[in-house]
Structure formats: C-alpha cells, structure tokens
XYZ file of C-alpha atoms in Angstrom:
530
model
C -18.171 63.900 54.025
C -18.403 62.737 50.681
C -21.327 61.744 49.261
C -21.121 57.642 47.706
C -22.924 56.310 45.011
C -23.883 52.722 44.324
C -24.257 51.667 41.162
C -26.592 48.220 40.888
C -24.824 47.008 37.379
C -24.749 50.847 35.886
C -27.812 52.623 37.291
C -26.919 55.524 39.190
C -28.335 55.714 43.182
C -27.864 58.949 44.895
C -26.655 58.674 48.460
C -25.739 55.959 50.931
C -27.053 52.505 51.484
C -30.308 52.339 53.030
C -29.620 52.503 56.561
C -33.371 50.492 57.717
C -34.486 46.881 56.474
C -37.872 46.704 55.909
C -39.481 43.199 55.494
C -39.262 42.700 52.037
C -35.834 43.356 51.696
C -35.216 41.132 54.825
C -37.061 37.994 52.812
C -35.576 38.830 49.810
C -31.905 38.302 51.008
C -32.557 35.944 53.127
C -34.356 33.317 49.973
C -31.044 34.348 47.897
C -28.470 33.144 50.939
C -30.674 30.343 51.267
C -30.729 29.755 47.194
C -26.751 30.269 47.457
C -26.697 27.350 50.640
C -28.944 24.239 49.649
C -28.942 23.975 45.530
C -25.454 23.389 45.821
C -26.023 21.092 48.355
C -28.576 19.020 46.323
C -25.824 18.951 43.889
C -23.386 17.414 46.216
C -26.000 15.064 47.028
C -26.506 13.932 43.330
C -23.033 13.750 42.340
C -20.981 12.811 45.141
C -22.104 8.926 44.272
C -21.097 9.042 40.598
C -18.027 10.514 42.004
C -17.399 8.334 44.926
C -17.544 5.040 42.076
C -15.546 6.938 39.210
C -12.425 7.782 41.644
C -12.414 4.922 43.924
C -12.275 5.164 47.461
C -8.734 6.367 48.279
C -8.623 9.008 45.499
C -12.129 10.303 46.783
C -11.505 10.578 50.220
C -8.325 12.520 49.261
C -10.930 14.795 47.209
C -12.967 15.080 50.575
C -9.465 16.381 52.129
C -9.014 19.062 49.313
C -12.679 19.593 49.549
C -12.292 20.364 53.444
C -8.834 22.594 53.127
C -10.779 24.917 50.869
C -13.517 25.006 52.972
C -11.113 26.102 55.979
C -9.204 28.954 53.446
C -11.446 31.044 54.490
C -10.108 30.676 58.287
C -6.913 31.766 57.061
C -8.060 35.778 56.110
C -8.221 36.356 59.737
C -11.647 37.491 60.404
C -10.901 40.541 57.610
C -13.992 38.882 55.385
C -16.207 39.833 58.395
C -14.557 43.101 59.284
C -14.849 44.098 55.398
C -18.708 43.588 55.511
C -19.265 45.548 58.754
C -16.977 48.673 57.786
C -18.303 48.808 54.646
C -21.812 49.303 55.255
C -21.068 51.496 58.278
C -18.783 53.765 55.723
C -22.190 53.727 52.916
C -24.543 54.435 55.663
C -22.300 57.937 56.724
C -21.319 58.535 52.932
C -17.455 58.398 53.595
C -16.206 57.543 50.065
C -13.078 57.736 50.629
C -12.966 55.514 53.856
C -14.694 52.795 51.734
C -11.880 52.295 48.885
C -8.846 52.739 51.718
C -11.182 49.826 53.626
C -11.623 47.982 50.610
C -8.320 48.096 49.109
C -6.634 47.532 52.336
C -8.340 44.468 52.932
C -7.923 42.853 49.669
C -4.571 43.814 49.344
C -3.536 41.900 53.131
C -5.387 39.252 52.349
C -3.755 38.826 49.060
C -0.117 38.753 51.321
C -1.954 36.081 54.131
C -2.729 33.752 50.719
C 0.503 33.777 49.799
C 2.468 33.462 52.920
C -0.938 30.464 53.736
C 0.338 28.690 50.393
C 3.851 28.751 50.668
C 3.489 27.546 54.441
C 1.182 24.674 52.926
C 3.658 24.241 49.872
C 6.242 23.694 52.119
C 4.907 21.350 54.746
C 2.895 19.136 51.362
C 5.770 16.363 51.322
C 5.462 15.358 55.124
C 1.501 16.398 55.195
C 1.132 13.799 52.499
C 3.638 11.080 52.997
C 2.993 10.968 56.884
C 0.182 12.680 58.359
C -2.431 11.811 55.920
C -1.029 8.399 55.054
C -1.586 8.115 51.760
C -1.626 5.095 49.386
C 1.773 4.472 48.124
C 0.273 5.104 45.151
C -1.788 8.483 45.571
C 1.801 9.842 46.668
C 2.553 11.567 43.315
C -0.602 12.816 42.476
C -1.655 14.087 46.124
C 1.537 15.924 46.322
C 1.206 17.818 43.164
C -3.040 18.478 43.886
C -1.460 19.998 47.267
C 0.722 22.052 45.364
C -2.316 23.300 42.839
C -3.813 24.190 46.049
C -1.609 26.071 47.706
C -0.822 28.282 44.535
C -4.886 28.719 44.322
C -4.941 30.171 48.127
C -4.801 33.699 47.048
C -7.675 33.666 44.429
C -9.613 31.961 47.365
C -9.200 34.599 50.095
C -9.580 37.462 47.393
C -12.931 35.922 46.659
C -13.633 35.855 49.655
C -12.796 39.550 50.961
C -14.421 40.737 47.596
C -17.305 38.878 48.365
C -17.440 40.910 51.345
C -17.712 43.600 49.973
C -20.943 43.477 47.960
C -22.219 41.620 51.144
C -21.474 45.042 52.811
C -23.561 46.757 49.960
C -26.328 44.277 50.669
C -25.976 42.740 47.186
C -26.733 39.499 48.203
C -28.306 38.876 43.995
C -25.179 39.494 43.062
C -22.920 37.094 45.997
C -25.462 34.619 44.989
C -25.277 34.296 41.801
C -21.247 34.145 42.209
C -21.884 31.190 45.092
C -23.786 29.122 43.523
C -22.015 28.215 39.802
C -18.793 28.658 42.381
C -20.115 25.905 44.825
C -21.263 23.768 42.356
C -18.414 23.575 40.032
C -16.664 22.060 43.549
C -18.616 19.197 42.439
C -19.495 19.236 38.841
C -15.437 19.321 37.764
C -14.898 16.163 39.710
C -18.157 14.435 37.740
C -16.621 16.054 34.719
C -13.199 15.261 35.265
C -14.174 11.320 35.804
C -15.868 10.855 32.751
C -12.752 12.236 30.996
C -10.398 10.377 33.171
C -8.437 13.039 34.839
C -6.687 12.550 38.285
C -6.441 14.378 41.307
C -3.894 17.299 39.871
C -6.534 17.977 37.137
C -9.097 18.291 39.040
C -8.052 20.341 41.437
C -6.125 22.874 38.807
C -9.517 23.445 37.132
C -10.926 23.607 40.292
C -8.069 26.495 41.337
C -8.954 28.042 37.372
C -12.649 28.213 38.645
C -11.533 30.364 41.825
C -9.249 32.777 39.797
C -12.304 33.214 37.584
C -14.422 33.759 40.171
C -12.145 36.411 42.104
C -11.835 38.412 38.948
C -16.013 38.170 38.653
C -16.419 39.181 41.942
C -13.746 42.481 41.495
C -15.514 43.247 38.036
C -19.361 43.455 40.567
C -17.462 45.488 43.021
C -16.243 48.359 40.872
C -19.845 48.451 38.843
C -21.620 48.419 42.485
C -18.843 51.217 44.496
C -17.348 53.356 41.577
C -15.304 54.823 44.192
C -13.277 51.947 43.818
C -12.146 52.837 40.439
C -8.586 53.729 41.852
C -5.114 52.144 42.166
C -5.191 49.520 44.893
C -3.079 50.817 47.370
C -2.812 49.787 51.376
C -3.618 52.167 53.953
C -2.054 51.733 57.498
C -4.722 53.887 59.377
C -7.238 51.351 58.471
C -4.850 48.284 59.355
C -5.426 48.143 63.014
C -9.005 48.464 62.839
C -9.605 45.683 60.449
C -7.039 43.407 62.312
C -8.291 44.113 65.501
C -11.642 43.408 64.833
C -10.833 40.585 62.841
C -8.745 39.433 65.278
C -11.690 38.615 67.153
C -13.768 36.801 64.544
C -10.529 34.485 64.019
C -10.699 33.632 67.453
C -14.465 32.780 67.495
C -14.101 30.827 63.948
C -10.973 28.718 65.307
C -12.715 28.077 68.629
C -16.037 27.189 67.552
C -15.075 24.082 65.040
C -13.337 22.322 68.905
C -16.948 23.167 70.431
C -18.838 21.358 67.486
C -16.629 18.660 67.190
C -15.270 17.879 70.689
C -17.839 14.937 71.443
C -17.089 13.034 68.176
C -13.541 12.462 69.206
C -13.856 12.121 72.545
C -16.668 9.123 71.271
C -13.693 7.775 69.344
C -11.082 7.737 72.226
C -13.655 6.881 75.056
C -15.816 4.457 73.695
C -15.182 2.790 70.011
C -14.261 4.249 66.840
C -17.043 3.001 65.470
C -19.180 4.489 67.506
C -18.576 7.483 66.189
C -20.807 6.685 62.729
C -23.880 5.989 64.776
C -23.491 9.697 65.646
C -21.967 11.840 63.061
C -24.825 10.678 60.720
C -27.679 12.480 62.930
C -25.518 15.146 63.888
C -24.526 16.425 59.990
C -28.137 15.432 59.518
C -29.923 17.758 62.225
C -27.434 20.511 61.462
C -28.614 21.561 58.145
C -30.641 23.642 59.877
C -28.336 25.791 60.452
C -28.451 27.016 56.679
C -31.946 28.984 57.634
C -30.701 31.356 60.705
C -27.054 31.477 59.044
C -28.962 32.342 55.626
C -30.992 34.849 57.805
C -28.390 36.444 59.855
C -26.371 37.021 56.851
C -28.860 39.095 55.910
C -29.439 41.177 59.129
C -25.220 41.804 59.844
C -24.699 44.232 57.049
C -28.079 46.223 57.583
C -27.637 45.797 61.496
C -23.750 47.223 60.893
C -25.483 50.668 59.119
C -27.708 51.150 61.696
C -25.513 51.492 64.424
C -26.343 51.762 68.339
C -28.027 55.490 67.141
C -31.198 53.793 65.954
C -32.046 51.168 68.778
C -35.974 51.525 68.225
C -34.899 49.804 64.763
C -32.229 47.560 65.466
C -34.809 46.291 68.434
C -37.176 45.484 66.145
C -34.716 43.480 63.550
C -33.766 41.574 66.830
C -36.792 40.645 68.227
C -38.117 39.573 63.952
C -35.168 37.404 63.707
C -35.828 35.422 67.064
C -39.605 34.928 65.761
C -38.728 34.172 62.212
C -36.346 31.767 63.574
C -39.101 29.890 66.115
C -41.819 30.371 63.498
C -39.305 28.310 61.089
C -37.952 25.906 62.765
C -39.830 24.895 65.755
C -42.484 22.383 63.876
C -39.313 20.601 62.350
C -37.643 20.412 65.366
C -41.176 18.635 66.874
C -41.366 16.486 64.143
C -37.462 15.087 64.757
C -37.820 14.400 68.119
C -41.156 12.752 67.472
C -40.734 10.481 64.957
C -36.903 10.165 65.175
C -36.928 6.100 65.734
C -38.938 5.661 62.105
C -36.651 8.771 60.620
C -33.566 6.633 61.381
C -35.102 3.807 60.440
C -35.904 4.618 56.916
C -32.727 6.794 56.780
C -30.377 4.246 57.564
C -31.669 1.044 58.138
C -32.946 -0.544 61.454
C -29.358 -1.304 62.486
C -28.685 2.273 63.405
C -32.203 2.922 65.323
C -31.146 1.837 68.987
C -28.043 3.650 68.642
C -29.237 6.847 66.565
C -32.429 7.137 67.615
C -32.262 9.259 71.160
C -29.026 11.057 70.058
C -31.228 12.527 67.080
C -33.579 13.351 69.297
C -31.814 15.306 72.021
C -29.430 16.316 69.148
C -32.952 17.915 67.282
C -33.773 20.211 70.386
C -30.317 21.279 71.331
C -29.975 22.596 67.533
C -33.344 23.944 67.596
C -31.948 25.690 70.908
C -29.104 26.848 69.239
C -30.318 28.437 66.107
C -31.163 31.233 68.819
C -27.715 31.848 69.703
C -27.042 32.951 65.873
C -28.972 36.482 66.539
C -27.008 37.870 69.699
C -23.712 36.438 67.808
C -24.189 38.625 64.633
C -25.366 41.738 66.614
C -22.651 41.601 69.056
C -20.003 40.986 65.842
C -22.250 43.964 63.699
C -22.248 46.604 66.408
C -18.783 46.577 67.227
C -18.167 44.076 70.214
C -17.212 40.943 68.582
C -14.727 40.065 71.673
C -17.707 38.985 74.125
C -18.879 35.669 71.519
C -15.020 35.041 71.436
C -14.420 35.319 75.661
C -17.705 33.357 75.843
C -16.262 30.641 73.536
C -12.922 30.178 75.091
C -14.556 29.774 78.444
C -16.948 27.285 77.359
C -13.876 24.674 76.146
C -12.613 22.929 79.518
C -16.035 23.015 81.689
C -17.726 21.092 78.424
C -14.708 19.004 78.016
C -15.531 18.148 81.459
C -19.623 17.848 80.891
C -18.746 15.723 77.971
C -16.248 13.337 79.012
C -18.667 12.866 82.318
C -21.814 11.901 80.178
C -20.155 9.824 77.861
C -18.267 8.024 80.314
C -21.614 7.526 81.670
C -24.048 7.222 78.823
C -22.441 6.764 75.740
C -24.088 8.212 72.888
C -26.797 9.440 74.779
C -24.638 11.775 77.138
C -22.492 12.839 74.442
C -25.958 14.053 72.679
C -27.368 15.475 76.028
C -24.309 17.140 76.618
C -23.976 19.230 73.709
C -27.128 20.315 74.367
C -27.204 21.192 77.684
C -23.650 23.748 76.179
C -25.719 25.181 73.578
C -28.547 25.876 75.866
C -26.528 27.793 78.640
C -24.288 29.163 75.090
C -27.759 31.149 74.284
C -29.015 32.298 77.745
C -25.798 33.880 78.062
C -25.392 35.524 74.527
C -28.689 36.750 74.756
C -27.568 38.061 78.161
C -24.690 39.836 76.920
C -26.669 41.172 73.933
C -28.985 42.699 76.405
C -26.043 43.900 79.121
C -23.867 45.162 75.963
C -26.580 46.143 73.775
C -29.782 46.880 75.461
C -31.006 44.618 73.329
C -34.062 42.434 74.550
C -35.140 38.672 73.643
C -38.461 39.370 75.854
C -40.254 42.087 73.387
C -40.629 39.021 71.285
C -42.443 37.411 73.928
C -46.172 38.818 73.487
C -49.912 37.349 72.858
C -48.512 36.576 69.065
C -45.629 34.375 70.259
C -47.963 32.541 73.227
C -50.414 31.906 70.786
C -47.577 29.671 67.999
C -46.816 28.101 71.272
C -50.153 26.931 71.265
C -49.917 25.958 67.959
C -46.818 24.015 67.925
C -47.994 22.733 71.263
C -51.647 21.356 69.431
C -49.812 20.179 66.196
C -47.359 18.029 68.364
C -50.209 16.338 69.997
C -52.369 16.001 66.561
C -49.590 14.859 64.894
C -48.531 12.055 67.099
C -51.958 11.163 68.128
C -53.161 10.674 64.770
C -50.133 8.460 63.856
C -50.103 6.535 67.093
C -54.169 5.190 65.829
C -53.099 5.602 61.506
C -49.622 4.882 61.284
C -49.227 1.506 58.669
C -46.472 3.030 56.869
C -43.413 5.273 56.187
C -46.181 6.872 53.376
C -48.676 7.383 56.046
C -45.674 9.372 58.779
C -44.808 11.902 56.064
C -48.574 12.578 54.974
C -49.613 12.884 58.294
C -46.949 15.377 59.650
C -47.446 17.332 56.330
C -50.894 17.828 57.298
C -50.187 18.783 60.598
C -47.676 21.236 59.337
C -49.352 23.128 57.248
C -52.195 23.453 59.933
C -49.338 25.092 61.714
C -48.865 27.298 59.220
C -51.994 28.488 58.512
C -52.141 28.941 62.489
C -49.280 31.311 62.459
C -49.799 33.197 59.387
C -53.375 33.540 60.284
C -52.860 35.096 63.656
C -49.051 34.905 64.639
C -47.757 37.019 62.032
C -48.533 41.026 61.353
C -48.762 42.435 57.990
C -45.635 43.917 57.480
C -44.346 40.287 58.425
C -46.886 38.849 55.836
C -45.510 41.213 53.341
C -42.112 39.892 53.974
C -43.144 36.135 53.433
C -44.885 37.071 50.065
C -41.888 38.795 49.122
C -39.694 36.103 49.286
C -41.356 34.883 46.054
C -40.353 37.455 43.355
C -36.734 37.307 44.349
C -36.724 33.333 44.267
C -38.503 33.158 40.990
C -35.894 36.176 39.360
C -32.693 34.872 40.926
C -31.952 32.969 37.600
C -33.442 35.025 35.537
C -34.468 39.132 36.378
C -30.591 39.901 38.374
C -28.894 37.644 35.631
C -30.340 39.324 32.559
C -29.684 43.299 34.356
C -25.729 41.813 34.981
C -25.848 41.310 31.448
C-alpha cells in the first residue's frame, strides 16, 4: 500500500488522515460548518428586502425559482458528492494513493457528463418550463428563457464544485470548504443587490452568478491538488471504481429525492384539503423552527468523514463519537426547543403580528418538539450512510411515504393545522426510534450509553429551567423586553448547570476549542492559503 501525503496549503504530513476525532477537532469543524451555514443566511436576511423592492415582485420570485434549481443541482450528481467523501477518507485512513486519485478523478469526471446531459435536458425543456409550467409574465418571457439557458450551461461548474468539495470534506478540511461556502453562498445574494443598483435583469444576474460557480470550481480543484498531491495526474475515469460510487450513491439519491416529499407532504396536502391560504399560517413556523437543523447537519458533517476512516474495526471509538453527538445535540438544543413551545403564542405574536397567533401558535409548538425530536435522527442517518449501509435510511424512507400520507390526510381532515403539525411529528418520532434501531441492529451501535447520571442530571436541568422560566414570567411578564431577558437568564443557568456537572473535560476542552477556530476562520486559514 502506498503511503499518502496531505499537504495543508504546502506543508508536508507524513501518513494518512487521522483515523480518531478527538474533541477539539470535533468543535473545530463543527463552528466552521456552522460559520459556512448561518452568515450567509444573515446575508439573505439583509438583502433579500433591497432585492425584493429593486426587481419587483415577478422578476424576484423568478430569482427565488433560479435560487431553488441551484439549490436542487446538487440532487442531480446522484449521491456521488456523498460517496466521494466516504471513499476518500476510508482510502487516507489505509494509505491507498492510488485508489484516492482513480476515486477522485472518476467522480469528477461522471459528474462532469451528469451536468451536461442535466443542462441540455433543462435547455431543452426551458421554452415549455417557462411559457407554461411556471407561467410567467408575458413580459419576463424573454429574459426567463435566456436566465434558464445561463443556467443550464452553469450545471457542470455546479456539480464539479460540488464533487470537489467532497473531496477536501473527505480530508476533513472543513477551513478550507468553508472558506469556499461562504463568499460562494453569499455572492447568491450580493450579485442580485449588486446587479439592481446597476440595473441588470435576470440574464445578468444569473451569468455572473454562473461566472461565480466556474470560479469557484476551479478554487476548489486548485485546494484539492495542494491538499492530495496524488492528484497531480491526468484526469482519467476508472471503471473498477464506477460501480462502487454509483451504487452507493445510488442510495443517497434515493434518500435525497425521498426526503424533500416527507418534509413537504403536509404543506400541499394543507393547500388541497383545506385553503391555500392556509398554507402561510404554517410554512412561516415550519422554515422558522427548522433552522435548527443547521446545528446537527453542521455537526454530522463533521462526524461522516472521521466516522467513514474509522470503520466498523474501531467500535470502542466510533461508540463514543455516537453516543457525543446524541448529547451534544440534547445539550444544544433542548433549552431552545423549551423555550418555543413555551412562549410560542408571544413568539408569533411579535414575529408576525397577532393575526397569525390562533393559527400559528400550536403548530409552532408541536412543530418545536417534533424538530427537536428529529435532530436525533441525523446521527444514526450519517453512521448508517458513513459505514457502508446507506440502503436501510433509504428502505426506511420509502416506507414511511403512504402510511404518513395516510396519518396526514387523517389529522388534517380532522384538525387542520394542528393535525398537520401533530402529524409530522408523531413521523419523525417513530423516523428516530427506528433509525436508532437499525443503527443498533446494523451497527451495534447504542443510543443508551448516553443515558447515564450526566444525562439524568441536564434532564433535571432543562426540567428546573422550564419551570423557572415560565414561572417567573407568568408573575414578571409586562413586555416582549421582559420574555427575552427572562429566558436569557434562565438559559444561561442552564448552561452553567451542564457545563458545571453535565459535561467531562475532554467535552469542556471541545467547547473551548470552538473559539480559536471561529476567531481564525477569517483570518489564521486565510492568511496560510495565501
């Protein structure tokens, strides 16, 4: 076996990657996918009303359209993105040079063909896509058409992005995939801001937009021969690697396309069963409550490439990465969660305006815990998908589609907004006792280690801080001022609480060492990339 150095931007590591992930590291990767999720976020936030007034309403929600279709690209690599990360760190962890660049190369190269064949397929179908399906303005027709066609010529530099991407993730160079995602993300919404002050139009925007993704390919190519020399070769396809990467990404496609029906089932069936209108009163809690997704998705990033090198040989270790994740996750989340389903009614209220409380109100709340709930499920997903059985998520998703179909249609049928909120939960509750389940059938892998005098005892914090917190407001509360002071208070009680006798040291260690990497993201990685 050959023996494969990484190079972080020119200095010279002997050997493979690390095959363990101590705490540090695990904080560390995790603040830079979280850095790389919510600043572009509060971008979109801060421009999306300067761009909402300088395009109008028609021309902006066909900019929400092109928005979405390059969100979905990265359906269209056929799970390789994913397979790319897992085989890659698997190949560092043995040493197998040589399987890394056929991987690599292979990869790139067929997702390269799938952008092309993707944009000719979307170049072809742009005339009736825009004219009928979308029915847009008579006068948007010109300019939609040609964006459309910017787009679909801009496919390939998206999925090669995206497998390269991969790549580094697979080297655990999450400084480097960071610092690519985050001028990428927000030029998605700076070029629009940019582009209305100098009065372009939709087929401007969205060829500097396509410019940006070319740019950013080549960027992330340039990383991935400085980090895996062994890449230094002609790009050529290997077919012994073919069926392994499509067969495992077959799997992953069929999770991805399944999921997004799951997710979004109960808006439409709110639109077709009750009113269309309806369906406002509900999205708006739902996108709300599911930005917390960005922490366990931000943390299980983190965990798939490290949990990929350690393989099924070291189960002691991949135990213990399990059974952190499910506490960081509780330890994060819970005392939000509380706080939602709380003080939901003045939430809504002060979010939206009173007119949305009776309706809002009791889907945020039931919304709030069946997230919270689900959060867990994002563990046994990525160590099911990291140690090779990415088929059991995807059987477990296809099943789930006509029995919650069913659930849902019942409970909305029944009570409206309510049951459609209830019934998503009750899914995504059953979702994680049976991932975990599998994970612990397929795996050996147990939720219940977490489950000892450190975990009972944040119980009985999150259990006393719920009860302070509402207590106190129910004899304080005057005003919105007094709410957010009050759970603040309570909060960081909490986490006092379970740093003070929740946490160990080496998980103390971690938290501490989120705060180097945070404070050098912009500065310490960008000046060694230099």
């Amino acid at each position: 076996m050959a023996n494969v150095e990484t190079t972080p931007f020119g200095e010279k590591k002997a050997g493979g990657l690390p095959t363990s992930m101590d705490g540090a590291k695990l904080a560390k990767h995790t603040a830079f996918n979280f850095a790389g999720q919510i600043l572009p976020l509060l971008a979109g936030i801060a421009l999306i009303p300067y761009i909402v007034r300088g395009l109008g309403p028609d021309r902006f929600g066909m900019l929400g359209i092109i928005w979405v279709v390059f969100g979905y690209f990265s359906l269209m690599d056929l799970g390789l993105g994913r397979a790319t990360t897992k085989f890659v760190a698997q190949s560092l962890a043995k040493g197998e040079a040589g399987r890394i660049s056929e991987m690599v190369w292979s990869s790139i190269i067929l997702q390269l063909v799938f952008g092309l064949a993707g944009g000719a397929i979307i170049a072809i179908l742009t005339p009736v896509l825009v004219a009928r399906v979308l029915k847009t303005p008579a006068s948007l027709v010109g300019e939609a058409r040609i964006a459309f066609y910017v787009l679909a010529a801009a496919l390939p530099a998206v999925l090669a992005a995206s497998g390269l991407r991969a790549v580094l993730e697979g080297c655990q160079r999450f400084d480097i995939t960071n610092l690519l995602r985050i001028p990428s993300s927000l030029l998605a919404f700076v070029i629009p801001a940019v582009a209305v002050a100098a009065d372009l139009r939709l087929p401007g925007i969205v060829l500097w937009m396509g410019i940006s993704r070319v740019g950013f390919a080549f960027a992330h190519g340039f990383y991935c021969v400085r980090v895996l020399p062994c890449l230094k070769i002609r790009p050529t396809i290997h077919s012994g690697v073919i069926f392994p990467l499509l067969s495992f990404g077959g799997w992953i496609t069929a999770s991805n396309l399944v999921n997004p029906v799951l997710v979004s089932m109960d808006r439409f069936m709110i639109g077709s069963l009750l009113t269309v209108a309806l369906v406002g009163y509900y999205t708006a809690p739902f996108e709300a409550v599911t930005k917390l997704w960005m922490i366990p998705a931000s943390l299980m990033a983190t965990v798939y490439p490290a949990c990929s090198a350690l393989g099924t040989e070291r189960m002691r270790e991949l135990q213990t990465l399990y059974s952190r994740s499910i506490k960081y996750i509780f330890c994060t989340l819970a005392p939000v969660s509380l706080i939602l389903v709380l003080f939901a009614r003045p939430i809504i209220g002060a979010w939206l305006g009173p007119g949305f409380v009776e309706k809002s109100a009791v889907p945020l709340q039931l919304l709030a815990v069946g997230v919270f709930i689900n959060c867990f499920a994002h563990v046994p997903y990525c160590f099911l998908q990291a140690l090779g059985r990415p088929d059991t998520a995807a059987k477990l998703f296809v099943c789930e589609v006509v029995p919650y179909g069913l659930l849902a249609w019942w409970m909305i049928e029944r009570h409206g907004l309510a049951g459609a909120a209830a019934a998503w939960s009750i899914r995504v509750a059953i979702e994680v006792v049976l991932l975990l389940w599998l994970a612990r059938r397929v795996l050996s892998l147990s939720a219940l280690h977490v489950v000892d005098r450190r975990m009972w005892t944040a119980l009985g914090a999150l259990a006393l801080m719920g009860t302070a917190t509402y207590t106190t407001d129910f004899f304080l509360s005057t005003a919105i001022v007094v709410d957010v002071s009050v759970c603040a208070a309570w909060i960081v009680g909490f986490a006092f609480a379970v740093w003070k006798w929740v946490l160990d040291g080496a998980d103390r260690a971690s938290i501490l060492g989120i705060v180097a990497p945070m404070r050098s993201l912009l500065g310490k990685s960008f000046g060694s990339a230099r």
